[in-house]
Short mmCIF file of C-alpha atoms and ligand atoms in Angstrom, two decimals:
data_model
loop_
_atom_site.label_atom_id
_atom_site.label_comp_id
_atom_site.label_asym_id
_atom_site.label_seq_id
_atom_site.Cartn_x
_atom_site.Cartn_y
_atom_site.Cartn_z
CA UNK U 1382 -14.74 5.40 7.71
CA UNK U 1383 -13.33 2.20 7.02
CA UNK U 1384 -13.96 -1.09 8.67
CA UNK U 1385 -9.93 -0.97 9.74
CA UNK U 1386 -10.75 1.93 11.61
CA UNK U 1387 -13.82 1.15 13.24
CA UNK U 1388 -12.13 -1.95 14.85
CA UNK U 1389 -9.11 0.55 16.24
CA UNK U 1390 -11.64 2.52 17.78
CA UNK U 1391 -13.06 -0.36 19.75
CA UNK U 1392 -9.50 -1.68 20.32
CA UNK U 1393 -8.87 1.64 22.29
CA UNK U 1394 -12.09 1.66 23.86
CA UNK U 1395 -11.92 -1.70 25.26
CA UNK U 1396 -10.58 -0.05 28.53
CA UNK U 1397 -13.21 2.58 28.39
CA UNK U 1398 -15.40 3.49 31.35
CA UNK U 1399 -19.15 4.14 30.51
CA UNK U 1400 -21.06 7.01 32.18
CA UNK U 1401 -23.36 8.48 29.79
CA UNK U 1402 -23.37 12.21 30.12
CA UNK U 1403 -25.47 15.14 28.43
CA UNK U 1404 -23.09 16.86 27.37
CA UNK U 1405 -19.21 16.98 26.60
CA UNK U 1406 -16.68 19.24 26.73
CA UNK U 1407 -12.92 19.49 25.56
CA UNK U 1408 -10.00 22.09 25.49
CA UNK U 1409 -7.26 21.76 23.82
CA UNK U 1410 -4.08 23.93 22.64
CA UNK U 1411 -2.72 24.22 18.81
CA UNK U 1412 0.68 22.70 18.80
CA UNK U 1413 4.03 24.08 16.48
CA UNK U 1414 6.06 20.86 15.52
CA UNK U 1415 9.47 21.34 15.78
CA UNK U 1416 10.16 17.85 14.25
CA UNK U 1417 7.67 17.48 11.39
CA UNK U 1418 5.89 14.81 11.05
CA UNK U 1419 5.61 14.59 6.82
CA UNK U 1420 4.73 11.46 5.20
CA UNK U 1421 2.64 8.49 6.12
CA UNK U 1422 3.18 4.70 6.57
CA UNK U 1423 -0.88 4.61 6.58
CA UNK U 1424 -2.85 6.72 5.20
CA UNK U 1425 -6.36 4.66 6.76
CA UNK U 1426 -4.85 4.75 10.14
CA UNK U 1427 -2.67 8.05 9.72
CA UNK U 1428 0.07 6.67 10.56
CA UNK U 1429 3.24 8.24 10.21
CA UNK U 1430 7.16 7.84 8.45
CA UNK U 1431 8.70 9.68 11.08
CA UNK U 1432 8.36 10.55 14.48
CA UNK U 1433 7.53 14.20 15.46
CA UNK U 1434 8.46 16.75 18.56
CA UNK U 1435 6.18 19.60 18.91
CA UNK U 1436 5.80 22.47 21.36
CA UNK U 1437 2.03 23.66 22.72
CA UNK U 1438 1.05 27.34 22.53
CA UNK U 1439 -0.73 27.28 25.75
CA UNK U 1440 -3.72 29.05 25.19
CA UNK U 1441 -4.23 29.15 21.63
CA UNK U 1442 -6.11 26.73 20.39
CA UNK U 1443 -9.68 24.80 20.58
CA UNK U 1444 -12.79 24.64 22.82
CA UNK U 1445 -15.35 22.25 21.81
CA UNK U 1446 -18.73 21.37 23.13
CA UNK U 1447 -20.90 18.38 22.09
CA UNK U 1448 -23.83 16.40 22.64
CA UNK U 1449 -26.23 14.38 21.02
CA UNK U 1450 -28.81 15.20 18.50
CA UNK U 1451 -30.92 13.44 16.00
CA UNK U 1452 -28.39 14.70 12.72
CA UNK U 1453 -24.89 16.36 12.87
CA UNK U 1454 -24.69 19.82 13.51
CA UNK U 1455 -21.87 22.09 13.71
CA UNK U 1456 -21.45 25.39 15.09
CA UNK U 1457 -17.96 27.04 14.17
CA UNK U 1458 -16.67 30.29 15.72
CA UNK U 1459 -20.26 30.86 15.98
CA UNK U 1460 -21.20 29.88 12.69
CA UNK U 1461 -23.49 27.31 11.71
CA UNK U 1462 -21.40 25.29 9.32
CA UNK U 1463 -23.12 24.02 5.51
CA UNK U 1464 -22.91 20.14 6.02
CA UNK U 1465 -21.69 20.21 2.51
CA UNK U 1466 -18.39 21.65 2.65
CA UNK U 1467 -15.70 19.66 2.94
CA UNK U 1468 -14.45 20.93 6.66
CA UNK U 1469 -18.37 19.83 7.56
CA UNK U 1470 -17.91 16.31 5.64
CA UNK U 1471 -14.37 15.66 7.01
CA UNK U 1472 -15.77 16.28 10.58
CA UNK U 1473 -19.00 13.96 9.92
CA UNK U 1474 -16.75 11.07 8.66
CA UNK U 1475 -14.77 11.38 11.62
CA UNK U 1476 -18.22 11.09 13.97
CA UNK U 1477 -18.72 7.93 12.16
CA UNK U 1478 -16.89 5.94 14.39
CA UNK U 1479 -18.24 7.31 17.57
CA UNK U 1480 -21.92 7.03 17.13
CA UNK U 1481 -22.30 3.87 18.18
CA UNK U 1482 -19.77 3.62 20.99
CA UNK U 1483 -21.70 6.86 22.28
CA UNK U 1484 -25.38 5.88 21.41
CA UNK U 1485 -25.79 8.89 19.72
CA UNK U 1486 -27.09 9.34 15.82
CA UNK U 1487 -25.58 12.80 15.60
CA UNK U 1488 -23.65 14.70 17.33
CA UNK U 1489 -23.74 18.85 17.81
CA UNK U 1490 -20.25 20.07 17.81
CA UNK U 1491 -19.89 23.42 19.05
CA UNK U 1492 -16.43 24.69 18.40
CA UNK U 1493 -14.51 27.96 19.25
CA UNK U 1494 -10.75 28.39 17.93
CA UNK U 1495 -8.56 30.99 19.44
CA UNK U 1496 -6.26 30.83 16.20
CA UNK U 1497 -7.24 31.05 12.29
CA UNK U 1498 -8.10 27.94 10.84
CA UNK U 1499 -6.35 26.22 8.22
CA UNK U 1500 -3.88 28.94 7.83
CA UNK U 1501 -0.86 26.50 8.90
CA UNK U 1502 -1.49 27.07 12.65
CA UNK U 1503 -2.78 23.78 13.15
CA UNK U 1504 -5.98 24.31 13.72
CA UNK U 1505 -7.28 20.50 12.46
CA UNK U 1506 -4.66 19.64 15.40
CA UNK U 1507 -6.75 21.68 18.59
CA UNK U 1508 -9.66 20.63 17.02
CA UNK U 1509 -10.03 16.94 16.16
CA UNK U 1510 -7.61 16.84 20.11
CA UNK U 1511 -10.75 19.14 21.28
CA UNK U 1512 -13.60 17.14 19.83
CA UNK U 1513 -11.54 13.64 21.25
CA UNK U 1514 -11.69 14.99 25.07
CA UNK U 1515 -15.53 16.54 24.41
CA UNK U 1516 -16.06 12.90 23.39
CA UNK U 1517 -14.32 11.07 26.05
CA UNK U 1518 -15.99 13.61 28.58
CA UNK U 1519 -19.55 12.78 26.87
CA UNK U 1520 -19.40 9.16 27.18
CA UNK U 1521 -17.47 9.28 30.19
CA UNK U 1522 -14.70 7.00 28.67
CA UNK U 1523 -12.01 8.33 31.20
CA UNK U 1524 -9.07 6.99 29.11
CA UNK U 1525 -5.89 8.13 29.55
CA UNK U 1526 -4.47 11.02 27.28
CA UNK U 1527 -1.89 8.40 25.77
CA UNK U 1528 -4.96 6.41 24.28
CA UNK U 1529 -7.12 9.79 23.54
CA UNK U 1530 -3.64 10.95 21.25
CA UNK U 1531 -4.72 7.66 19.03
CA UNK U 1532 -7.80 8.36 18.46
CA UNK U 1533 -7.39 11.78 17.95
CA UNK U 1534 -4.46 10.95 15.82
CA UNK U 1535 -6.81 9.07 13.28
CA UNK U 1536 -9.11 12.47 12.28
CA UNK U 1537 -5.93 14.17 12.16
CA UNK U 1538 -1.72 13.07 12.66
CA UNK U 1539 -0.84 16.69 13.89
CA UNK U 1540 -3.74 16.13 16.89
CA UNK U 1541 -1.85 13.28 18.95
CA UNK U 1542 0.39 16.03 20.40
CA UNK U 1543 -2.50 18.30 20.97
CA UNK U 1544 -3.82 16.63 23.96
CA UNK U 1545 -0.78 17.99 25.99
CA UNK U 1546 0.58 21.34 27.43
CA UNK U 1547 4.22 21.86 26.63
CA UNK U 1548 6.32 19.86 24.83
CA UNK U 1549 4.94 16.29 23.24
CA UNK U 1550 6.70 13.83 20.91
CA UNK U 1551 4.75 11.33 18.40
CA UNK U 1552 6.43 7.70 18.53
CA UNK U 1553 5.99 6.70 14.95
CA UNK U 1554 5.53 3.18 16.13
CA UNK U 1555 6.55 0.22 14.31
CA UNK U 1556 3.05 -2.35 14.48
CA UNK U 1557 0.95 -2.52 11.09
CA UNK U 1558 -2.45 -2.68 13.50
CA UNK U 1559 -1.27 1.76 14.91
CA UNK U 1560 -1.40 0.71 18.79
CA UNK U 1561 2.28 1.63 19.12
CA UNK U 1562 1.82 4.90 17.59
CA UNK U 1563 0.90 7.31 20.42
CA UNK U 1564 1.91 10.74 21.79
CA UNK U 1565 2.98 11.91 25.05
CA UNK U 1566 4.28 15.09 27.10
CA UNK U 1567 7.74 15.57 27.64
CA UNK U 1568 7.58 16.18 31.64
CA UNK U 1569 9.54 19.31 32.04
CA UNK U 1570 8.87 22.94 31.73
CA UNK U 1571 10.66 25.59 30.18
CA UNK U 1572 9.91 28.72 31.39
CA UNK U 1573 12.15 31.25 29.24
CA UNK U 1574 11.51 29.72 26.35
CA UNK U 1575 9.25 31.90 23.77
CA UNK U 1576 7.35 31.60 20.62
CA UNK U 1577 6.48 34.50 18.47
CA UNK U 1578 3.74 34.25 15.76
CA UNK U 1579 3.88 36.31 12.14
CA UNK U 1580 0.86 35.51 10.60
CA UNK U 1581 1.21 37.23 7.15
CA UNK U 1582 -2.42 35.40 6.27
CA UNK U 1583 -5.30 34.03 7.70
CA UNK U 1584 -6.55 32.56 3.83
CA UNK U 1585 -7.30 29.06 3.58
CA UNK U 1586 -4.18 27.31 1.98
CA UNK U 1587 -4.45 26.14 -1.80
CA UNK U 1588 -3.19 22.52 -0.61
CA UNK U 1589 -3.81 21.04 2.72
CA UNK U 1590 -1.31 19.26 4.39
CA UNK U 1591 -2.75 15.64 3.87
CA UNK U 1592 -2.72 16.07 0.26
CA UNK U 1593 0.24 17.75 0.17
CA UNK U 1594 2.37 15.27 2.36
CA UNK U 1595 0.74 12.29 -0.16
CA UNK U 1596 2.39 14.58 -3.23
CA UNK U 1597 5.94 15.04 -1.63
CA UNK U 1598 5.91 11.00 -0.39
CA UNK U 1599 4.75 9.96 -3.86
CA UNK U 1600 6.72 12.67 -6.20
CA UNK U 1601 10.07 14.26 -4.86
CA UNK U 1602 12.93 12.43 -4.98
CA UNK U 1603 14.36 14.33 -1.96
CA UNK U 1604 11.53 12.60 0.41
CA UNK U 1605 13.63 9.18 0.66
CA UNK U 1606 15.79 11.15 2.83
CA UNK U 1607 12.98 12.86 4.81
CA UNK U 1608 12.57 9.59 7.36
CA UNK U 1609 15.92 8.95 8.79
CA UNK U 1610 16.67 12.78 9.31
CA UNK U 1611 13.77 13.19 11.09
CA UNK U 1612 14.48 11.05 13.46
CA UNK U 1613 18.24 12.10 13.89
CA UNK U 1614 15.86 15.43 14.72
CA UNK U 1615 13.70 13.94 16.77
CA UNK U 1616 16.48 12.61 18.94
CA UNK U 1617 18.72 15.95 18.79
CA UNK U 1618 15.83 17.85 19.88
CA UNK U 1619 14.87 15.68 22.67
CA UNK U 1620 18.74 15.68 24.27
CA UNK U 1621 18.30 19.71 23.80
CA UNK U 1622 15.20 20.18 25.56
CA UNK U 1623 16.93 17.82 28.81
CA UNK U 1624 20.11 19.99 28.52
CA UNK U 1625 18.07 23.22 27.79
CA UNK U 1626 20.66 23.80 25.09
CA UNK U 1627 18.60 26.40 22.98
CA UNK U 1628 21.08 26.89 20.46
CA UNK U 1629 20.82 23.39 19.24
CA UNK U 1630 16.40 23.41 19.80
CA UNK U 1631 16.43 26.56 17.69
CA UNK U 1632 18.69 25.68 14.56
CA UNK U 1633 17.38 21.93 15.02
CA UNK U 1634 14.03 23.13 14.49
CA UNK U 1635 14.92 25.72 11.68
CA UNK U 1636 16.96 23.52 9.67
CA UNK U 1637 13.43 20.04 9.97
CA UNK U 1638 11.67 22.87 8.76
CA UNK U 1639 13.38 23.94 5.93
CA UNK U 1640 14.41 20.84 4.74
CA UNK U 1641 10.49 19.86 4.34
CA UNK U 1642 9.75 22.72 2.64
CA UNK U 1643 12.86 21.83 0.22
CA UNK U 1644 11.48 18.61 0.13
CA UNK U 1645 8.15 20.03 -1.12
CA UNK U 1646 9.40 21.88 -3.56
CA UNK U 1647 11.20 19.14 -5.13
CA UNK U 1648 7.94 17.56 -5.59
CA UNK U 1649 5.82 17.24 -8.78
CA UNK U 1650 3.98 19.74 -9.29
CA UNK U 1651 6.08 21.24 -6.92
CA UNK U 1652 4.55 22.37 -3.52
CA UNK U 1653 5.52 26.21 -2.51
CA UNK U 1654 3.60 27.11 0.71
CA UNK U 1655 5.61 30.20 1.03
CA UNK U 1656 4.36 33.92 -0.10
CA UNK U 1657 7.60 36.60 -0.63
CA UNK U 1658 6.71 37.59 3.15
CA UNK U 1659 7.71 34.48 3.86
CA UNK U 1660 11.62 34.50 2.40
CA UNK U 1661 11.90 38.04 3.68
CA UNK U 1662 11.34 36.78 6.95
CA UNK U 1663 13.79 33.82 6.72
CA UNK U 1664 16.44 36.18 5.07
CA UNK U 1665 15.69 38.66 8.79
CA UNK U 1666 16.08 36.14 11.36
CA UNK U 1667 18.83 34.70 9.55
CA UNK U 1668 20.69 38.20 9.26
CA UNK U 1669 19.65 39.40 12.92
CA UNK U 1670 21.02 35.51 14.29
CA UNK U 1671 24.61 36.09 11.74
CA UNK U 1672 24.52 40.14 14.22
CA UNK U 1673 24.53 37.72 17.72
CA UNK U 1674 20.63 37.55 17.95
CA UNK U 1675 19.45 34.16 19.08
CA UNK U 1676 16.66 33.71 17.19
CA UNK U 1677 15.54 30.33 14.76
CA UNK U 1678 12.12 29.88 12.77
CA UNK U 1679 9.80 27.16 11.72
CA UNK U 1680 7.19 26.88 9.14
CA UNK U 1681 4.68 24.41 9.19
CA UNK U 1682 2.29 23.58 5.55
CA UNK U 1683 1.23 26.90 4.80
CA UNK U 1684 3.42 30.68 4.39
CA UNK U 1685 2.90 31.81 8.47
CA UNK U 1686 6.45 31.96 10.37
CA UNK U 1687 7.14 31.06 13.80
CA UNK U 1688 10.16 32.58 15.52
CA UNK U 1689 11.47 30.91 18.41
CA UNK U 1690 13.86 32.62 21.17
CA UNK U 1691 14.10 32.91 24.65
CA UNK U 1692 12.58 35.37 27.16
CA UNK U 1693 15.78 37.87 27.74
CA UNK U 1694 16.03 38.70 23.93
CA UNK U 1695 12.15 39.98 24.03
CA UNK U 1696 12.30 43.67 23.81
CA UNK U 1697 15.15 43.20 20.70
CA UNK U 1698 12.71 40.40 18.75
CA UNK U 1699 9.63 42.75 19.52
CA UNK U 1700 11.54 45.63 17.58
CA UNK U 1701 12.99 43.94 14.57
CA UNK U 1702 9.18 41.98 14.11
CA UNK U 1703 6.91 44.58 15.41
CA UNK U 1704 3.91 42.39 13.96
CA UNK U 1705 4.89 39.74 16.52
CA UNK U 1706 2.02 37.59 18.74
CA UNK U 1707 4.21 36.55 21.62
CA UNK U 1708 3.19 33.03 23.08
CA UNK U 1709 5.08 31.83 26.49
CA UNK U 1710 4.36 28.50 26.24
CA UNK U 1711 5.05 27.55 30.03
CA UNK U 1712 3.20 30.89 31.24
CA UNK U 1713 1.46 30.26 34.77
CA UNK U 1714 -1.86 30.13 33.79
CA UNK U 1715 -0.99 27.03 31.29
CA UNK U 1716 -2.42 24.44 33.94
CA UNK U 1717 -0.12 20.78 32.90
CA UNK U 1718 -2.27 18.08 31.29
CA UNK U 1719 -3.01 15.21 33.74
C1 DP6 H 1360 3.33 20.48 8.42
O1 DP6 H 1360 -1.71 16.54 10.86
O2 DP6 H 1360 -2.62 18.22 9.23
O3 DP6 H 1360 1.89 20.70 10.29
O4 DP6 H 1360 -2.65 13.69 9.44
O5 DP6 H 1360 -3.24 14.24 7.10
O6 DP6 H 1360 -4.43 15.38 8.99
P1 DP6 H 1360 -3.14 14.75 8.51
O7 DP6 H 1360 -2.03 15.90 8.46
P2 DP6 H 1360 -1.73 17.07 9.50
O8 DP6 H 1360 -0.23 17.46 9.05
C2 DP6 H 1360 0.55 18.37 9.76
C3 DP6 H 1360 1.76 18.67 9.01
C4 DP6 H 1360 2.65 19.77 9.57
C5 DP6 H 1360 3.75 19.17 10.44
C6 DP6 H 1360 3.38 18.74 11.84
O9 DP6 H 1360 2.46 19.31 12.46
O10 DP6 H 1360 4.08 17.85 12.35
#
């Protein structure tokens, strides 16, 4: 990890606590954005073009475990991990800037993901938000989740929101040095409000999402674009979710996704994430919403679709996608972040 970096981290740790503990612990849910954040300003301090809106899928996501040990060692799903591969390497790199803050040479990471990883459910999001709370709970940092989404936010963009139930929005943030580029809940609940899962593969994708963001920013002419509708998004989506206008969450949503897919595609080579599933799909909920169904998708980096739709249409989504994981975001047992 670079020197730039290392000085953030201390930066944000400045109003750390210290309380040395054996072990740490952290919990964290995957998060669907329904502004996308695509495109970086800074790719050492991952910070992004565009600010992003995302929804939480309550339970779904990360539980991580960790505590200190003469050499990194990580335990995924219940599977030692080969230090060599590059999930094991990215992880390590990331660690690099916490050893010393947490007096520890290596760290054992012990993680459990309720959802596939690197299939486009954001799995690097739950898990580098996981591993940030496991470390704030091991050194006893007690820093508010505002600061944790920064550090979080530098092993992975997607993570900032990941520290919070419900809704959470990104703030791009403006300052070269990333301290104005933080997330933070939305404070309000939306309790009819459902997401439904069709996970057509659990396969690794052939181009992660850092790579592939670098490729569209660098190649497609369509990306000069991407920034300023995102953040006419952004906005939109925010004014829905205080009016509870669904209509205007769901196509808002449907229409940031599809646009940075299109913008993707326009890049060279270009970057297809979707499998045929994936157009049928589209070409269904589209149909069913033109027959009076409220219904709108979003895709993040990878060919998995995510319907969204609200609790009274259940039983009529269920039928037409009988496939369907059914997520209620807002769902009692989805304790609020602090
Ligand atoms: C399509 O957060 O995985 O899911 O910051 O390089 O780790 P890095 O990228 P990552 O990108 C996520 C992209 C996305 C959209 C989103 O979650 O906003």
């Amino acid at each position: 990890m670079s020197e730039i970096q290392h000085q953030f981290v201390k930066k944000i740790l400045t109003s750390a606590s210290h309380g040395a503990y054996e072990k740490g612990r952290g919990l964290a849910p995957s998060n669907i954005a329904l502004c996308k954040y695509w495109g970086k300003r800074d790719t050492t301090l991952n910070l992004p073009l565009n600010s992003s809106l995302s929804i939480s899928l309550g339970e779904k996501g990360t539980c991580t475990q960790i505590r200190r040990v003469p050499n990194d060692q990580f335990i995924l799903n219940g599977e030692p991990i080969d230090p060599a591969t590059p999930f094991a390497q990215r992880l390590s790199t990331f660690l690099e800037l916490f050893r010393e803050p947490c007096r520890a040479p290596g760290f054992e990471v012990i993680t459990d993901n309720t959802i596939p990883t690197a299939a486009g459910l954001a799995s690097s999001a739950s898990g580098y938000a996981a591993l940030v709370l496991a470390l704030n709970d091991l050194a006893g940092w007690d820093l508010p989740r505002q600061l944790l989404s920064m550090l979080a936010r530098l092993g992975s963009g997607s993570a900032s929101r990941s520290l919070f139930t419900g809704f959470a929005c990104w703030h791009r943030g403006e300052r070269a040095d990333g301290t104005d580029s933080f997330a933070e809940a939305i404070e309000t609940t939306w309790s009819d409000l459902r997401i439904g899962i069709l996970t057509l593969t659990e396969a690794e994708k052939p181009v992660g999402s850092r790579a592939g963001m670098q490729r569209t920013l660098e190649t497609s002419p369509r990306y000069a674009g991407w920034p300023a509708r995102a953040e006419v998004d952004f906005e939109l989506l925010q004014r829905a979710i205080v009016q509870r206008d669904f209509e205007t969450l769901g196509a808002t949503a449907e229409a940031n996704a599809l646009e940075m897919h299109a913008t993707m595609r326009a890049a060279a080579p270009p970057l297809d994430y979707f499998l045929p599933e994936t157009r049928t799909h589209i070409d269904r909920v589209q149909h069913l919403r033109a027959a009076g169904l409220p219904i709108y998708l979003t895709i993040d980096a990878g060919p998995n679709v995510k319907l969204l739709f609200q609790a009274a249409h259940t039983t009529e989504v269920a039928a037409a996608f009988p496939a369907l994981e059914i997520i209620d975001p807002f769902g009692a047992s989805h304790a609020r972040t602090p």
